[in-house]
Short mmCIF file of N, CA and C in Angstrom, two decimals:
data_model
loop_
_atom_site.label_atom_id
_atom_site.label_comp_id
_atom_site.label_asym_id
_atom_site.label_seq_id
_atom_site.Cartn_x
_atom_site.Cartn_y
_atom_site.Cartn_z
N MET A 2 161.01 137.95 131.56
CA MET A 2 159.73 137.50 132.06
C MET A 2 159.65 137.74 133.56
N THR A 3 158.46 137.60 134.07
CA THR A 3 158.21 137.79 135.49
C THR A 3 157.70 136.49 136.09
N ALA A 4 158.27 136.12 137.23
CA ALA A 4 157.79 134.95 137.97
C ALA A 4 156.55 135.38 138.75
N THR A 5 155.62 134.47 138.89
CA THR A 5 154.42 134.73 139.67
C THR A 5 154.47 133.92 140.96
N LEU A 6 154.28 134.61 142.07
CA LEU A 6 154.17 133.98 143.37
C LEU A 6 152.70 133.98 143.74
N TYR A 7 152.06 132.82 143.62
CA TYR A 7 150.65 132.69 143.96
C TYR A 7 150.54 132.40 145.45
N VAL A 8 149.59 133.04 146.11
CA VAL A 8 149.37 132.85 147.54
C VAL A 8 147.91 132.50 147.76
N CYS A 9 147.66 131.37 148.41
CA CYS A 9 146.29 130.97 148.70
C CYS A 9 145.73 131.88 149.79
N THR A 10 144.73 132.66 149.45
CA THR A 10 144.17 133.61 150.41
C THR A 10 143.04 133.02 151.25
N THR A 11 142.53 131.86 150.86
CA THR A 11 141.43 131.25 151.60
C THR A 11 141.91 130.16 152.56
N CYS A 12 143.18 129.89 152.58
CA CYS A 12 143.75 128.81 153.37
C CYS A 12 143.53 129.03 154.86
N ARG A 13 143.06 127.99 155.52
CA ARG A 13 142.85 128.01 156.97
C ARG A 13 144.03 127.37 157.71
N ALA A 14 144.99 126.82 156.97
CA ALA A 14 146.18 126.18 157.54
C ALA A 14 145.80 125.12 158.57
N GLY A 15 144.73 124.38 158.29
CA GLY A 15 144.30 123.31 159.17
C GLY A 15 143.63 123.76 160.45
N GLU A 16 143.38 125.05 160.59
CA GLU A 16 142.76 125.56 161.80
C GLU A 16 141.24 125.61 161.65
N VAL A 17 140.56 125.44 162.77
CA VAL A 17 139.11 125.64 162.80
C VAL A 17 138.90 127.11 163.18
N LEU A 18 138.31 127.86 162.28
CA LEU A 18 138.17 129.30 162.47
C LEU A 18 136.71 129.72 162.41
N GLU A 19 136.40 130.78 163.11
CA GLU A 19 135.09 131.40 162.96
C GLU A 19 134.99 131.89 161.51
N GLU A 20 133.77 131.95 161.00
CA GLU A 20 133.58 132.31 159.59
C GLU A 20 134.20 133.66 159.23
N ASP A 21 134.16 134.63 160.15
CA ASP A 21 134.68 135.97 159.84
C ASP A 21 136.12 136.18 160.32
N ALA A 22 136.77 135.14 160.83
CA ALA A 22 138.16 135.25 161.32
C ALA A 22 139.11 135.37 160.14
N PRO A 23 140.18 136.14 160.29
CA PRO A 23 141.17 136.24 159.21
C PRO A 23 141.79 134.88 158.92
N ARG A 24 141.91 134.56 157.68
CA ARG A 24 142.50 133.29 157.25
C ARG A 24 144.03 133.40 157.27
N PRO A 25 144.73 132.35 157.72
CA PRO A 25 146.19 132.38 157.68
C PRO A 25 146.74 132.68 156.28
N GLY A 26 146.09 132.16 155.26
CA GLY A 26 146.53 132.45 153.89
C GLY A 26 146.38 133.92 153.54
N ALA A 27 145.30 134.53 153.97
CA ALA A 27 145.10 135.97 153.71
C ALA A 27 146.13 136.80 154.46
N LEU A 28 146.46 136.37 155.69
CA LEU A 28 147.49 137.08 156.45
C LEU A 28 148.85 136.94 155.78
N LEU A 29 149.15 135.76 155.24
CA LEU A 29 150.40 135.57 154.51
C LEU A 29 150.43 136.44 153.26
N HIS A 30 149.32 136.47 152.53
CA HIS A 30 149.24 137.31 151.33
C HIS A 30 149.46 138.78 151.68
N ALA A 31 148.86 139.23 152.77
CA ALA A 31 149.02 140.63 153.19
C ALA A 31 150.48 140.92 153.54
N ALA A 32 151.14 139.99 154.23
CA ALA A 32 152.55 140.19 154.59
C ALA A 32 153.43 140.24 153.35
N LEU A 33 153.17 139.37 152.38
CA LEU A 33 153.97 139.36 151.15
C LEU A 33 153.69 140.60 150.31
N SER A 34 152.45 141.03 150.26
CA SER A 34 152.09 142.22 149.49
C SER A 34 152.67 143.49 150.10
N ALA A 35 152.78 143.52 151.43
CA ALA A 35 153.31 144.70 152.11
C ALA A 35 154.83 144.80 152.02
N ALA A 36 155.48 143.68 151.77
CA ALA A 36 156.94 143.66 151.65
C ALA A 36 157.35 144.11 150.25
N ASP A 37 158.62 144.42 150.12
CA ASP A 37 159.15 144.82 148.82
C ASP A 37 159.49 143.57 148.01
N ALA A 38 158.59 143.21 147.12
CA ALA A 38 158.83 142.06 146.26
C ALA A 38 159.91 142.42 145.24
N PRO A 39 160.73 141.44 144.84
CA PRO A 39 161.72 141.71 143.79
C PRO A 39 161.03 142.19 142.51
N ASP A 40 161.74 142.98 141.72
CA ASP A 40 161.16 143.54 140.49
C ASP A 40 160.64 142.48 139.54
N ASP A 41 161.27 141.31 139.53
CA ASP A 41 160.89 140.27 138.58
C ASP A 41 159.96 139.22 139.20
N VAL A 42 159.28 139.59 140.31
CA VAL A 42 158.33 138.70 140.97
C VAL A 42 157.03 139.46 141.21
N GLU A 43 155.92 138.86 140.78
CA GLU A 43 154.60 139.43 141.02
C GLU A 43 153.87 138.56 142.04
N VAL A 44 153.36 139.17 143.10
CA VAL A 44 152.61 138.46 144.14
C VAL A 44 151.13 138.53 143.78
N VAL A 45 150.49 137.36 143.67
CA VAL A 45 149.10 137.28 143.24
C VAL A 45 148.33 136.40 144.22
N GLY A 46 147.25 136.91 144.78
CA GLY A 46 146.39 136.13 145.63
C GLY A 46 145.44 135.29 144.80
N VAL A 47 145.24 134.03 145.22
CA VAL A 47 144.29 133.13 144.55
C VAL A 47 143.39 132.51 145.61
N SER A 48 142.21 132.08 145.21
CA SER A 48 141.25 131.61 146.19
C SER A 48 141.55 130.21 146.72
N CYS A 49 142.32 129.40 146.03
CA CYS A 49 142.64 128.07 146.55
C CYS A 49 143.76 127.45 145.75
N LEU A 50 144.73 126.86 146.44
CA LEU A 50 145.78 126.08 145.80
C LEU A 50 145.60 124.59 146.06
N SER A 51 144.51 124.22 146.71
CA SER A 51 144.16 122.83 146.97
C SER A 51 145.24 122.10 147.77
N ALA A 52 145.84 122.82 148.70
CA ALA A 52 146.83 122.23 149.62
C ALA A 52 146.35 122.44 151.05
N CYS A 53 145.07 122.25 151.25
CA CYS A 53 144.41 122.62 152.51
C CYS A 53 145.05 122.02 153.75
N SER A 54 145.45 120.78 153.70
CA SER A 54 146.03 120.16 154.88
C SER A 54 147.47 120.59 155.12
N GLN A 55 148.05 121.32 154.17
CA GLN A 55 149.44 121.74 154.27
C GLN A 55 149.60 123.26 154.20
N GLY A 56 148.51 124.01 154.39
CA GLY A 56 148.55 125.46 154.25
C GLY A 56 149.20 126.13 155.44
N ALA A 57 149.48 127.38 155.27
CA ALA A 57 149.21 128.24 154.13
C ALA A 57 150.20 127.91 153.00
N ALA A 58 149.69 127.95 151.79
CA ALA A 58 150.45 127.50 150.64
C ALA A 58 150.74 128.63 149.66
N VAL A 59 151.88 128.49 148.98
CA VAL A 59 152.27 129.40 147.91
C VAL A 59 152.75 128.55 146.74
N ALA A 60 152.74 129.12 145.56
CA ALA A 60 153.26 128.45 144.37
C ALA A 60 154.08 129.45 143.56
N LEU A 61 155.16 128.97 142.98
CA LEU A 61 155.99 129.79 142.10
C LEU A 61 155.91 129.24 140.70
N SER A 62 155.66 130.12 139.72
CA SER A 62 155.51 129.68 138.35
C SER A 62 156.01 130.75 137.40
N GLU A 63 156.50 130.30 136.27
CA GLU A 63 156.89 131.20 135.18
C GLU A 63 156.91 130.36 133.91
N PRO A 64 156.43 130.90 132.79
CA PRO A 64 156.41 130.12 131.55
C PRO A 64 157.79 129.53 131.24
N GLY A 65 157.79 128.24 130.88
CA GLY A 65 159.02 127.56 130.51
C GLY A 65 159.85 127.05 131.68
N LYS A 66 159.37 127.25 132.90
CA LYS A 66 160.11 126.81 134.09
C LYS A 66 159.29 125.79 134.87
N TRP A 67 159.99 125.02 135.70
CA TRP A 67 159.32 124.15 136.66
C TRP A 67 158.49 125.02 137.60
N THR A 68 157.35 124.51 138.03
CA THR A 68 156.50 125.17 139.01
C THR A 68 156.66 124.44 140.34
N TYR A 69 156.70 125.21 141.42
CA TYR A 69 156.82 124.63 142.76
C TYR A 69 155.64 125.06 143.62
N VAL A 70 155.20 124.17 144.50
CA VAL A 70 154.18 124.47 145.50
C VAL A 70 154.81 124.20 146.87
N TYR A 71 154.68 125.18 147.76
CA TYR A 71 155.23 125.08 149.11
C TYR A 71 154.12 125.26 150.12
N GLY A 72 154.22 124.55 151.24
CA GLY A 72 153.19 124.64 152.27
C GLY A 72 153.75 124.95 153.64
N ARG A 73 152.81 125.07 154.58
CA ARG A 73 153.13 125.36 155.97
C ARG A 73 153.89 126.68 156.12
N MET A 74 153.47 127.68 155.38
CA MET A 74 154.09 129.00 155.42
C MET A 74 153.33 129.92 156.37
N THR A 75 154.03 130.88 156.95
CA THR A 75 153.43 131.86 157.85
C THR A 75 153.86 133.25 157.43
N PRO A 76 153.18 134.29 157.93
CA PRO A 76 153.62 135.65 157.61
C PRO A 76 155.08 135.92 158.01
N ALA A 77 155.56 135.26 159.06
CA ALA A 77 156.97 135.43 159.47
C ALA A 77 157.94 134.92 158.41
N ASP A 78 157.46 134.05 157.52
CA ASP A 78 158.30 133.51 156.45
C ASP A 78 158.40 134.43 155.23
N ALA A 79 157.67 135.54 155.23
CA ALA A 79 157.61 136.40 154.04
C ALA A 79 158.98 136.79 153.50
N PRO A 80 159.95 137.23 154.31
CA PRO A 80 161.26 137.60 153.74
C PRO A 80 161.94 136.42 153.03
N ASP A 81 161.87 135.22 153.63
CA ASP A 81 162.49 134.06 153.00
C ASP A 81 161.73 133.62 151.75
N ILE A 82 160.42 133.73 151.78
CA ILE A 82 159.62 133.39 150.59
C ILE A 82 160.03 134.31 149.44
N LEU A 83 160.15 135.60 149.71
CA LEU A 83 160.53 136.54 148.65
C LEU A 83 161.96 136.32 148.18
N ALA A 84 162.86 135.96 149.09
CA ALA A 84 164.24 135.64 148.68
C ALA A 84 164.24 134.40 147.79
N GLY A 85 163.45 133.40 148.15
CA GLY A 85 163.35 132.20 147.31
C GLY A 85 162.72 132.50 145.96
N ALA A 86 161.74 133.39 145.96
CA ALA A 86 161.09 133.77 144.70
C ALA A 86 162.08 134.51 143.80
N ALA A 87 162.93 135.34 144.38
CA ALA A 87 163.95 136.05 143.60
C ALA A 87 164.93 135.08 142.97
N ALA A 88 165.36 134.07 143.74
CA ALA A 88 166.28 133.06 143.21
C ALA A 88 165.61 132.27 142.09
N TYR A 89 164.35 131.95 142.29
CA TYR A 89 163.59 131.24 141.25
C TYR A 89 163.51 132.08 139.98
N ALA A 90 163.16 133.35 140.13
CA ALA A 90 163.03 134.24 138.96
C ALA A 90 164.36 134.38 138.22
N ALA A 91 165.46 134.36 138.95
CA ALA A 91 166.78 134.51 138.33
C ALA A 91 167.26 133.24 137.63
N SER A 92 166.64 132.11 137.93
CA SER A 92 167.05 130.85 137.31
C SER A 92 166.53 130.76 135.88
N THR A 93 167.19 129.94 135.09
CA THR A 93 166.76 129.78 133.70
C THR A 93 165.63 128.76 133.54
N ASP A 94 165.55 127.81 134.49
CA ASP A 94 164.58 126.73 134.36
C ASP A 94 163.72 126.51 135.60
N GLY A 95 163.91 127.35 136.62
CA GLY A 95 163.16 127.20 137.86
C GLY A 95 163.82 126.29 138.87
N LEU A 96 164.92 125.66 138.47
CA LEU A 96 165.62 124.73 139.36
C LEU A 96 166.74 125.47 140.09
N VAL A 97 166.43 125.95 141.27
CA VAL A 97 167.42 126.63 142.11
C VAL A 97 168.19 125.56 142.87
N PRO A 98 169.52 125.59 142.87
CA PRO A 98 170.27 124.58 143.62
C PRO A 98 169.78 124.49 145.07
N TRP A 99 169.66 123.25 145.56
CA TRP A 99 169.07 122.98 146.86
C TRP A 99 169.67 123.84 147.97
N ARG A 100 170.97 123.95 148.05
CA ARG A 100 171.63 124.69 149.13
C ARG A 100 171.42 126.21 149.01
N GLU A 101 170.98 126.67 147.86
CA GLU A 101 170.73 128.10 147.67
C GLU A 101 169.28 128.49 147.96
N ARG A 102 168.46 127.52 148.27
CA ARG A 102 167.05 127.79 148.59
C ARG A 102 166.91 128.14 150.07
N PRO A 103 165.95 128.99 150.42
CA PRO A 103 165.66 129.22 151.84
C PRO A 103 165.26 127.89 152.49
N VAL A 104 165.50 127.77 153.78
CA VAL A 104 165.19 126.54 154.50
C VAL A 104 163.74 126.12 154.29
N GLN A 105 162.81 127.09 154.32
CA GLN A 105 161.40 126.75 154.13
C GLN A 105 161.17 126.07 152.78
N PHE A 106 161.88 126.51 151.75
CA PHE A 106 161.71 125.91 150.43
C PHE A 106 162.37 124.53 150.36
N ARG A 107 163.39 124.28 151.15
CA ARG A 107 164.03 122.97 151.17
C ARG A 107 163.15 121.94 151.87
N LYS A 108 162.50 122.35 152.96
CA LYS A 108 161.80 121.41 153.81
C LYS A 108 160.29 121.36 153.59
N GLN A 109 159.72 122.33 152.92
CA GLN A 109 158.27 122.42 152.85
C GLN A 109 157.74 122.40 151.43
N SER A 110 158.50 121.79 150.53
CA SER A 110 158.04 121.65 149.15
C SER A 110 156.97 120.56 149.09
N LEU A 111 155.85 120.89 148.49
CA LEU A 111 154.75 119.94 148.35
C LEU A 111 154.70 119.31 146.98
N ALA A 112 155.12 120.06 145.95
CA ALA A 112 155.05 119.53 144.59
C ALA A 112 156.00 120.31 143.68
N ARG A 113 156.45 119.61 142.64
CA ARG A 113 157.22 120.21 141.57
C ARG A 113 156.58 119.73 140.28
N VAL A 114 156.19 120.68 139.43
CA VAL A 114 155.45 120.37 138.21
C VAL A 114 156.30 120.75 137.00
N PRO A 115 156.43 119.86 136.01
CA PRO A 115 157.26 120.17 134.85
C PRO A 115 156.75 121.38 134.08
N PRO A 116 157.64 122.01 133.33
CA PRO A 116 157.21 123.15 132.50
C PRO A 116 156.15 122.72 131.49
N PHE A 117 155.23 123.60 131.27
CA PHE A 117 154.16 123.38 130.29
C PHE A 117 154.75 123.56 128.91
N GLN A 118 154.52 122.60 128.03
CA GLN A 118 155.04 122.66 126.67
C GLN A 118 153.89 122.71 125.67
N MET A 119 154.00 123.54 124.68
CA MET A 119 153.00 123.57 123.60
C MET A 119 153.66 123.12 122.33
N PRO A 120 153.05 122.33 121.49
CA PRO A 120 151.79 121.62 121.77
C PRO A 120 152.03 120.47 122.74
N LEU A 121 150.98 120.07 123.42
CA LEU A 121 151.09 118.98 124.36
C LEU A 121 151.41 117.69 123.60
N GLU A 122 152.37 116.95 124.12
CA GLU A 122 152.73 115.68 123.50
C GLU A 122 152.29 114.57 124.43
N ALA A 123 151.71 113.55 123.87
CA ALA A 123 151.27 112.41 124.67
C ALA A 123 152.49 111.65 125.16
N ALA A 124 152.42 111.18 126.39
CA ALA A 124 153.49 110.36 126.95
C ALA A 124 153.47 109.02 126.26
N GLU A 125 154.64 108.52 125.95
CA GLU A 125 154.72 107.22 125.26
C GLU A 125 155.00 106.12 126.22
#
């Protein structure tokens, strides 16, 4: 399978910008797209990850694995983001040991979402 690295392209990263100014999220997406992504990671731009106060934001997801959302990312973080995405893709469940994660992934995690299971079971 392939892990998906979602990048919020509309993120303003808490900045007040002119309407036609480049968005920090779009700049991050451009940096990640221009870099050599690992073979098992697909970089996908999305219009919003709803992490506006913590942007620029990215999310890592793959069927059957935990999903992570990270914030406060910059284009300078692109190499570490891709290294973290590679480690995530290589994991069996999305849980990369803490010490093996890039520093940005250790300190800037916003959310961890359990794997989606079908059929959905009600919590007891």
